[in-house]
């Protein structure tokens, strides 16, 4: 088992590893109520297309069991739930009870109830049996996890042989020009938007910084392979601003 490093990063700050979980919790308790609105605003609605693509690449079918990890307000869960139907199940797992509550209320208002279960859990130590899920997704969640290798290994354990993991996450823009524009947008505009709309510039500064500290496309591919995933490939979305990684357990 991998030993946890003594320090890690929280955005651009170096913090003790055991501190990060509490700091991340603070961010998501703070943003939960305005999370969906801010997502639409910040991404100009494009996050909906990234999530649609994730579902399309999942190969999910009626009757299957899906884990939407770090599922937050449940966008992916809602889509999975409609596809797996009454004979399937979707587990929306998240470490943060504020995000889970917003997610549960939203999905119930959408009439999605019967085949969705809500579980408060840390991605690093998933409370599910071995070989349990057909599909696991983690959307914009891995970046916030303290020990990413441990979390990926935990996902590998609970995935069935033949199952797929989909990691949707911010990544490295493919062109220098885009990277410069994106920096301007993220460090100048994002915190201001956070301040105006959610009265919280710090959480959106953390968002911009955490994106820069997250492993790039090739590094994440290597990390997935390192815990046992096979046929790992990734798709750059919006010129690499986001990447979808997919890997299989055989
Ligand atoms: C940016 S939100 C993404 C929510 C949703 N998946 C989406 O794409 O809209 C990140 C989520 O990751 C959750 N999270 C952070 N660290 C986690 C951990 N160690 N285990 C499980 N969930 C975690 C947060 O509570 C938050 O709800």
mmCIF file of C-alpha atoms and ligand atoms in Angstrom:
data_model
loop_
_atom_site.group_PDB
_atom_site.id
_atom_site.type_symbol
_atom_site.label_atom_id
_atom_site.label_comp_id
_atom_site.label_asym_id
_atom_site.label_seq_id
_atom_site.Cartn_x
_atom_site.Cartn_y
_atom_site.Cartn_z
ATOM 1 C CA UNK A 1 0.000 0.000 0.000
ATOM 2 C CA UNK A 2 1.300 3.491 -0.863
ATOM 3 C CA UNK A 3 2.418 5.609 2.074
ATOM 4 C CA UNK A 4 0.853 9.049 2.186
ATOM 5 C CA UNK A 5 3.292 11.931 1.670
ATOM 6 C CA UNK A 6 3.675 14.307 4.639
ATOM 7 C CA UNK A 7 2.736 17.334 2.570
ATOM 8 C CA UNK A 8 0.584 17.986 -0.467
ATOM 9 C CA UNK A 9 -0.786 20.987 -2.303
ATOM 10 C CA UNK A 10 -3.994 22.844 -1.787
ATOM 11 C CA UNK A 11 -4.063 25.061 -4.861
ATOM 12 C CA UNK A 12 -0.602 26.681 -4.912
ATOM 13 C CA UNK A 13 -0.122 26.298 -1.143
ATOM 14 C CA UNK A 14 1.827 23.432 0.409
ATOM 15 C CA UNK A 15 -0.116 21.972 3.318
ATOM 16 C CA UNK A 16 0.139 18.942 5.614
ATOM 17 C CA UNK A 17 -1.566 15.992 3.883
ATOM 18 C CA UNK A 18 -4.013 15.459 6.727
ATOM 19 C CA UNK A 19 -5.086 19.107 6.425
ATOM 20 C CA UNK A 20 -6.129 19.018 2.757
ATOM 21 C CA UNK A 21 -9.372 17.092 3.255
ATOM 22 C CA UNK A 22 -10.654 19.733 5.703
ATOM 23 C CA UNK A 23 -9.629 22.583 3.401
ATOM 24 C CA UNK A 24 -11.360 20.972 0.407
ATOM 25 C CA UNK A 25 -14.432 20.338 2.568
ATOM 26 C CA UNK A 26 -14.500 24.054 3.396
ATOM 27 C CA UNK A 27 -14.533 24.932 -0.321
ATOM 28 C CA UNK A 28 -17.446 22.645 -1.155
ATOM 29 C CA UNK A 29 -19.517 23.493 1.923
ATOM 30 C CA UNK A 30 -19.124 27.103 0.839
ATOM 31 C CA UNK A 31 -19.982 26.680 -2.856
ATOM 32 C CA UNK A 32 -22.668 23.930 -2.649
ATOM 33 C CA UNK A 33 -25.750 26.165 -2.873
ATOM 34 C CA UNK A 34 -24.483 28.119 -5.908
ATOM 35 C CA UNK A 35 -22.461 25.277 -7.471
ATOM 36 C CA UNK A 36 -24.721 24.524 -10.441
ATOM 37 C CA UNK A 37 -25.261 28.160 -11.358
ATOM 38 C CA UNK A 38 -21.532 28.880 -11.177
ATOM 39 C CA UNK A 39 -20.762 25.834 -13.337
ATOM 40 C CA UNK A 40 -23.025 27.127 -16.097
ATOM 41 C CA UNK A 41 -21.645 30.642 -15.802
ATOM 42 C CA UNK A 42 -17.958 29.741 -15.657
ATOM 43 C CA UNK A 43 -18.022 27.229 -18.485
ATOM 44 C CA UNK A 44 -20.635 29.096 -20.595
ATOM 45 C CA UNK A 45 -22.710 25.914 -20.267
ATOM 46 C CA UNK A 46 -20.032 23.784 -21.945
ATOM 47 C CA UNK A 47 -19.711 21.481 -18.906
ATOM 48 C CA UNK A 48 -23.006 19.951 -20.068
ATOM 49 C CA UNK A 49 -21.366 18.833 -23.318
ATOM 50 C CA UNK A 50 -18.315 17.425 -21.471
ATOM 51 C CA UNK A 51 -20.668 15.421 -19.246
ATOM 52 C CA UNK A 52 -22.745 14.225 -22.213
ATOM 53 C CA UNK A 53 -19.543 13.001 -23.892
ATOM 54 C CA UNK A 54 -18.575 11.159 -20.696
ATOM 55 C CA UNK A 55 -21.873 9.290 -20.678
ATOM 56 C CA UNK A 56 -21.505 8.468 -24.383
ATOM 57 C CA UNK A 57 -18.022 7.035 -23.760
ATOM 58 C CA UNK A 58 -19.129 5.006 -20.742
ATOM 59 C CA UNK A 59 -20.920 2.341 -22.784
ATOM 60 C CA UNK A 60 -23.386 2.086 -19.887
ATOM 61 C CA UNK A 61 -26.402 -0.139 -20.462
ATOM 62 C CA UNK A 62 -29.793 -0.864 -18.960
ATOM 63 C CA UNK A 63 -29.606 -2.901 -15.751
ATOM 64 C CA UNK A 64 -26.011 -1.981 -14.892
ATOM 65 C CA UNK A 65 -24.590 -0.762 -11.584
ATOM 66 C CA UNK A 66 -22.801 2.603 -11.730
ATOM 67 C CA UNK A 67 -20.767 4.592 -9.206
ATOM 68 C CA UNK A 68 -20.752 8.364 -9.756
ATOM 69 C CA UNK A 69 -17.887 9.218 -7.443
ATOM 70 C CA UNK A 70 -17.419 12.771 -6.160
ATOM 71 C CA UNK A 71 -20.834 13.069 -7.768
ATOM 72 C CA UNK A 72 -21.704 16.334 -6.023
ATOM 73 C CA UNK A 73 -24.919 17.824 -7.357
ATOM 74 C CA UNK A 74 -25.570 14.763 -9.502
ATOM 75 C CA UNK A 75 -25.416 15.834 -13.174
ATOM 76 C CA UNK A 76 -23.806 12.554 -14.249
ATOM 77 C CA UNK A 77 -25.985 10.529 -11.863
ATOM 78 C CA UNK A 78 -29.141 11.943 -13.483
ATOM 79 C CA UNK A 79 -27.998 10.874 -16.932
ATOM 80 C CA UNK A 80 -26.814 7.413 -15.783
ATOM 81 C CA UNK A 81 -30.042 6.868 -13.868
ATOM 82 C CA UNK A 82 -32.176 7.330 -16.994
ATOM 83 C CA UNK A 83 -30.066 4.845 -18.953
ATOM 84 C CA UNK A 84 -29.724 2.025 -16.387
ATOM 85 C CA UNK A 85 -33.473 2.131 -15.684
ATOM 86 C CA UNK A 86 -35.372 0.372 -12.910
ATOM 87 C CA UNK A 87 -33.300 -2.785 -13.113
ATOM 88 C CA UNK A 88 -30.038 -0.895 -12.662
ATOM 89 C CA UNK A 89 -28.615 1.235 -9.893
ATOM 90 C CA UNK A 90 -26.558 4.416 -9.583
ATOM 91 C CA UNK A 91 -24.661 5.223 -6.402
ATOM 92 C CA UNK A 92 -23.871 8.918 -6.023
ATOM 93 C CA UNK A 93 -20.950 9.027 -3.580
ATOM 94 C CA UNK A 94 -19.349 12.188 -2.273
ATOM 95 C CA UNK A 95 -17.320 13.092 0.787
ATOM 96 C CA UNK A 96 -19.242 16.315 1.372
ATOM 97 C CA UNK A 97 -22.694 16.277 2.949
ATOM 98 C CA UNK A 98 -23.596 19.793 1.703
ATOM 99 C CA UNK A 99 -22.956 18.761 -1.921
ATOM 100 C CA UNK A 100 -24.824 15.467 -1.388
ATOM 101 C CA UNK A 101 -27.828 17.296 0.015
ATOM 102 C CA UNK A 102 -27.999 19.741 -2.908
ATOM 103 C CA UNK A 103 -27.634 16.782 -5.291
ATOM 104 C CA UNK A 104 -30.320 14.694 -3.617
ATOM 105 C CA UNK A 105 -32.822 17.579 -3.530
ATOM 106 C CA UNK A 106 -32.134 18.425 -7.180
ATOM 107 C CA UNK A 107 -32.530 14.854 -8.436
ATOM 108 C CA UNK A 108 -35.727 14.345 -6.429
ATOM 109 C CA UNK A 109 -37.136 17.532 -7.974
ATOM 110 C CA UNK A 110 -36.294 16.073 -11.371
ATOM 111 C CA UNK A 111 -38.275 12.961 -10.457
ATOM 112 C CA UNK A 112 -35.177 10.781 -10.214
ATOM 113 C CA UNK A 113 -35.433 8.605 -7.127
ATOM 114 C CA UNK A 114 -35.966 4.861 -7.383
ATOM 115 C CA UNK A 115 -32.623 3.677 -8.703
ATOM 116 C CA UNK A 116 -30.267 6.195 -7.041
ATOM 117 C CA UNK A 117 -28.556 5.713 -3.685
ATOM 118 C CA UNK A 118 -26.589 8.429 -1.869
ATOM 119 C CA UNK A 119 -23.463 7.528 0.059
ATOM 120 C CA UNK A 120 -21.068 9.791 1.932
ATOM 121 C CA UNK A 121 -17.649 8.338 1.215
ATOM 122 C CA UNK A 122 -14.017 9.225 0.636
ATOM 123 C CA UNK A 123 -12.706 8.178 -2.787
ATOM 124 C CA UNK A 124 -9.522 6.926 -1.094
ATOM 125 C CA UNK A 125 -11.295 4.143 0.806
ATOM 126 C CA UNK A 126 -14.532 3.220 -0.919
ATOM 127 C CA UNK A 127 -17.034 1.346 1.273
ATOM 128 C CA UNK A 128 -18.116 -1.134 -1.414
ATOM 129 C CA UNK A 129 -17.302 -4.808 -2.111
ATOM 130 C CA UNK A 130 -14.643 -5.861 -4.615
ATOM 131 C CA UNK A 131 -15.758 -6.206 -8.268
ATOM 132 C CA UNK A 132 -19.076 -4.446 -7.667
ATOM 133 C CA UNK A 133 -19.637 -1.743 -10.342
ATOM 134 C CA UNK A 134 -19.896 -1.987 -14.137
ATOM 135 C CA UNK A 135 -18.987 1.682 -14.608
ATOM 136 C CA UNK A 136 -17.330 4.281 -12.365
ATOM 137 C CA UNK A 137 -17.186 7.979 -13.184
ATOM 138 C CA UNK A 138 -15.384 10.716 -11.316
ATOM 139 C CA UNK A 139 -16.196 14.147 -12.727
ATOM 140 C CA UNK A 140 -14.062 17.102 -11.643
ATOM 141 C CA UNK A 141 -13.399 15.238 -8.407
ATOM 142 C CA UNK A 142 -9.969 13.594 -8.595
ATOM 143 C CA UNK A 143 -8.199 16.985 -8.500
ATOM 144 C CA UNK A 144 -9.531 17.527 -4.987
ATOM 145 C CA UNK A 145 -8.492 14.153 -3.569
ATOM 146 C CA UNK A 146 -5.403 14.108 -1.331
ATOM 147 C CA UNK A 147 -3.940 10.716 -2.340
ATOM 148 C CA UNK A 148 -4.921 10.237 -5.980
ATOM 149 C CA UNK A 149 -3.086 6.911 -6.411
ATOM 150 C CA UNK A 150 -4.880 5.485 -3.402
ATOM 151 C CA UNK A 151 -8.218 6.690 -4.780
ATOM 152 C CA UNK A 152 -7.536 5.193 -8.229
ATOM 153 C CA UNK A 153 -6.557 1.876 -6.595
ATOM 154 C CA UNK A 154 -9.777 1.946 -4.571
ATOM 155 C CA UNK A 155 -11.800 2.513 -7.775
ATOM 156 C CA UNK A 156 -9.950 -0.358 -9.452
ATOM 157 C CA UNK A 157 -10.835 -2.675 -6.558
ATOM 158 C CA UNK A 158 -14.593 -1.983 -6.655
ATOM 159 C CA UNK A 159 -14.848 -2.147 -10.458
ATOM 160 C CA UNK A 160 -15.972 -5.458 -12.005
ATOM 161 C CA UNK A 161 -13.632 -7.191 -14.439
ATOM 162 C CA UNK A 162 -14.670 -5.815 -17.845
ATOM 163 C CA UNK A 163 -15.767 -2.560 -16.185
ATOM 164 C CA UNK A 164 -14.672 0.951 -17.112
ATOM 165 C CA UNK A 165 -13.470 3.996 -15.198
ATOM 166 C CA UNK A 166 -14.099 7.463 -16.636
ATOM 167 C CA UNK A 167 -12.120 10.368 -15.220
ATOM 168 C CA UNK A 168 -13.413 13.743 -16.389
ATOM 169 C CA UNK A 169 -11.119 16.488 -15.204
ATOM 170 C CA UNK A 170 -9.523 19.800 -16.074
ATOM 171 C CA UNK A 171 -6.254 19.229 -17.875
ATOM 172 C CA UNK A 172 -3.558 20.956 -19.894
ATOM 173 C CA UNK A 173 -4.602 23.119 -22.893
ATOM 174 C CA UNK A 174 -2.981 21.906 -26.085
ATOM 175 C CA UNK A 175 -1.809 25.303 -27.347
ATOM 176 C CA UNK A 176 0.341 27.991 -25.711
ATOM 177 C CA UNK A 177 -1.939 30.781 -26.928
ATOM 178 C CA UNK A 178 -4.989 29.127 -25.429
ATOM 179 C CA UNK A 179 -3.071 28.438 -22.191
ATOM 180 C CA UNK A 180 -2.257 32.173 -21.877
ATOM 181 C CA UNK A 181 -5.869 33.244 -22.491
ATOM 182 C CA UNK A 182 -7.082 30.586 -20.097
ATOM 183 C CA UNK A 183 -4.668 31.852 -17.407
ATOM 184 C CA UNK A 184 -6.014 35.367 -17.819
ATOM 185 C CA UNK A 185 -9.555 34.113 -17.558
ATOM 186 C CA UNK A 186 -8.929 31.839 -14.566
ATOM 187 C CA UNK A 187 -6.802 34.118 -12.426
ATOM 188 C CA UNK A 188 -8.370 37.482 -13.269
ATOM 189 C CA UNK A 189 -12.012 36.775 -14.028
ATOM 190 C CA UNK A 190 -12.940 33.599 -12.139
ATOM 191 C CA UNK A 191 -12.297 34.884 -8.597
ATOM 192 C CA UNK A 192 -14.220 38.071 -9.478
ATOM 193 C CA UNK A 193 -17.179 36.026 -10.754
ATOM 194 C CA UNK A 194 -17.004 33.944 -7.561
ATOM 195 C CA UNK A 195 -17.044 37.127 -5.506
ATOM 196 C CA UNK A 196 -19.984 38.646 -7.371
ATOM 197 C CA UNK A 197 -22.205 35.594 -7.673
ATOM 198 C CA UNK A 198 -21.308 33.426 -4.692
ATOM 199 C CA UNK A 199 -19.681 36.015 -2.428
ATOM 200 C CA UNK A 200 -16.636 33.738 -2.346
ATOM 201 C CA UNK A 201 -13.531 34.631 -4.357
ATOM 202 C CA UNK A 202 -11.218 32.280 -2.415
ATOM 203 C CA UNK A 203 -12.960 29.060 -3.485
ATOM 204 C CA UNK A 204 -12.728 30.089 -7.137
ATOM 205 C CA UNK A 205 -9.070 31.046 -6.725
ATOM 206 C CA UNK A 206 -8.557 27.527 -5.322
ATOM 207 C CA UNK A 207 -10.347 26.149 -8.411
ATOM 208 C CA UNK A 208 -7.945 27.956 -10.772
ATOM 209 C CA UNK A 209 -4.861 26.975 -8.766
ATOM 210 C CA UNK A 210 -5.884 23.342 -8.266
ATOM 211 C CA UNK A 211 -6.355 22.974 -12.034
ATOM 212 C CA UNK A 212 -2.752 24.103 -12.616
ATOM 213 C CA UNK A 213 -1.458 21.614 -10.023
ATOM 214 C CA UNK A 214 -3.366 18.622 -11.416
ATOM 215 C CA UNK A 215 -1.424 15.994 -13.414
ATOM 216 C CA UNK A 216 -1.496 16.543 -17.180
ATOM 217 C CA UNK A 217 -3.030 14.085 -19.649
ATOM 218 C CA UNK A 218 -0.020 11.735 -19.977
ATOM 219 C CA UNK A 219 0.766 11.745 -16.254
ATOM 220 C CA UNK A 220 -2.792 10.828 -15.316
ATOM 221 C CA UNK A 221 -2.787 8.071 -17.940
ATOM 222 C CA UNK A 222 0.377 6.681 -16.319
ATOM 223 C CA UNK A 223 -1.196 6.874 -12.857
ATOM 224 C CA UNK A 224 -4.228 4.890 -14.034
ATOM 225 C CA UNK A 225 -1.981 2.274 -15.626
ATOM 226 C CA UNK A 226 0.086 2.205 -12.439
ATOM 227 C CA UNK A 227 -2.832 0.860 -10.386
ATOM 228 C CA UNK A 228 -3.815 -1.728 -13.015
ATOM 229 C CA UNK A 229 -6.114 -0.072 -15.559
ATOM 230 C CA UNK A 230 -5.623 -1.265 -19.129
ATOM 231 C CA UNK A 231 -6.287 0.195 -22.573
ATOM 232 C CA UNK A 232 -6.171 3.649 -21.013
ATOM 233 C CA UNK A 233 -6.853 6.425 -23.484
ATOM 234 C CA UNK A 234 -7.870 10.030 -23.220
ATOM 235 C CA UNK A 235 -9.826 12.550 -25.236
ATOM 236 C CA UNK A 236 -8.992 16.238 -25.111
ATOM 237 C CA UNK A 237 -12.150 18.320 -24.860
ATOM 238 C CA UNK A 238 -12.237 22.049 -25.647
ATOM 239 C CA UNK A 239 -8.591 21.894 -26.746
ATOM 240 C CA UNK A 240 -7.396 20.126 -23.594
ATOM 241 C CA UNK A 241 -8.995 22.525 -21.112
ATOM 242 C CA UNK A 242 -10.668 19.298 -20.001
ATOM 243 C CA UNK A 243 -9.724 15.679 -20.685
ATOM 244 C CA UNK A 244 -11.736 12.493 -20.399
ATOM 245 C CA UNK A 245 -9.615 9.456 -19.479
ATOM 246 C CA UNK A 246 -11.069 5.985 -19.860
ATOM 247 C CA UNK A 247 -9.508 2.780 -18.570
ATOM 248 C CA UNK A 248 -10.652 -0.839 -18.244
ATOM 249 C CA UNK A 249 -10.212 -3.492 -15.598
ATOM 250 C CA UNK A 250 -9.718 -6.959 -17.066
HETATM 251 C C1 LIG B 1 -16.137 20.092 -8.576
HETATM 252 S S1 LIG B 1 -17.221 19.031 -7.714
HETATM 253 C C2 LIG B 1 -17.783 17.937 -8.973
HETATM 254 C C3 LIG B 1 -19.205 17.523 -8.807
HETATM 255 C C4 LIG B 1 -19.795 16.741 -9.974
HETATM 256 N N1 LIG B 1 -19.091 15.495 -10.196
HETATM 257 C C5 LIG B 1 -19.786 17.556 -11.236
HETATM 258 O O1 LIG B 1 -19.056 17.183 -12.160
HETATM 259 O O2 LIG B 1 -20.490 18.557 -11.313
HETATM 260 C C6 LIG B 1 -16.059 18.034 -6.848
HETATM 261 C C7 LIG B 1 -16.698 17.113 -5.825
HETATM 262 O O3 LIG B 1 -15.680 16.237 -5.313
HETATM 263 C C8 LIG B 1 -15.992 15.966 -3.965
HETATM 264 N N2 LIG B 1 -14.803 15.409 -3.300
HETATM 265 C C9 LIG B 1 -13.676 16.067 -2.972
HETATM 266 N N3 LIG B 1 -12.799 15.229 -2.383
HETATM 267 C C10 LIG B 1 -13.398 14.014 -2.341
HETATM 268 C C11 LIG B 1 -13.001 12.741 -1.851
HETATM 269 N N4 LIG B 1 -11.806 12.557 -1.294
HETATM 270 N N5 LIG B 1 -13.855 11.708 -1.984
HETATM 271 C C12 LIG B 1 -15.079 11.880 -2.541
HETATM 272 N N6 LIG B 1 -15.511 13.069 -3.014
HETATM 273 C C13 LIG B 1 -14.679 14.122 -2.925
HETATM 274 C C14 LIG B 1 -16.447 17.317 -3.448
HETATM 275 O O4 LIG B 1 -17.138 17.210 -2.231
HETATM 276 C C15 LIG B 1 -17.290 17.826 -4.600
HETATM 277 O O5 LIG B 1 -18.636 17.494 -4.463
#
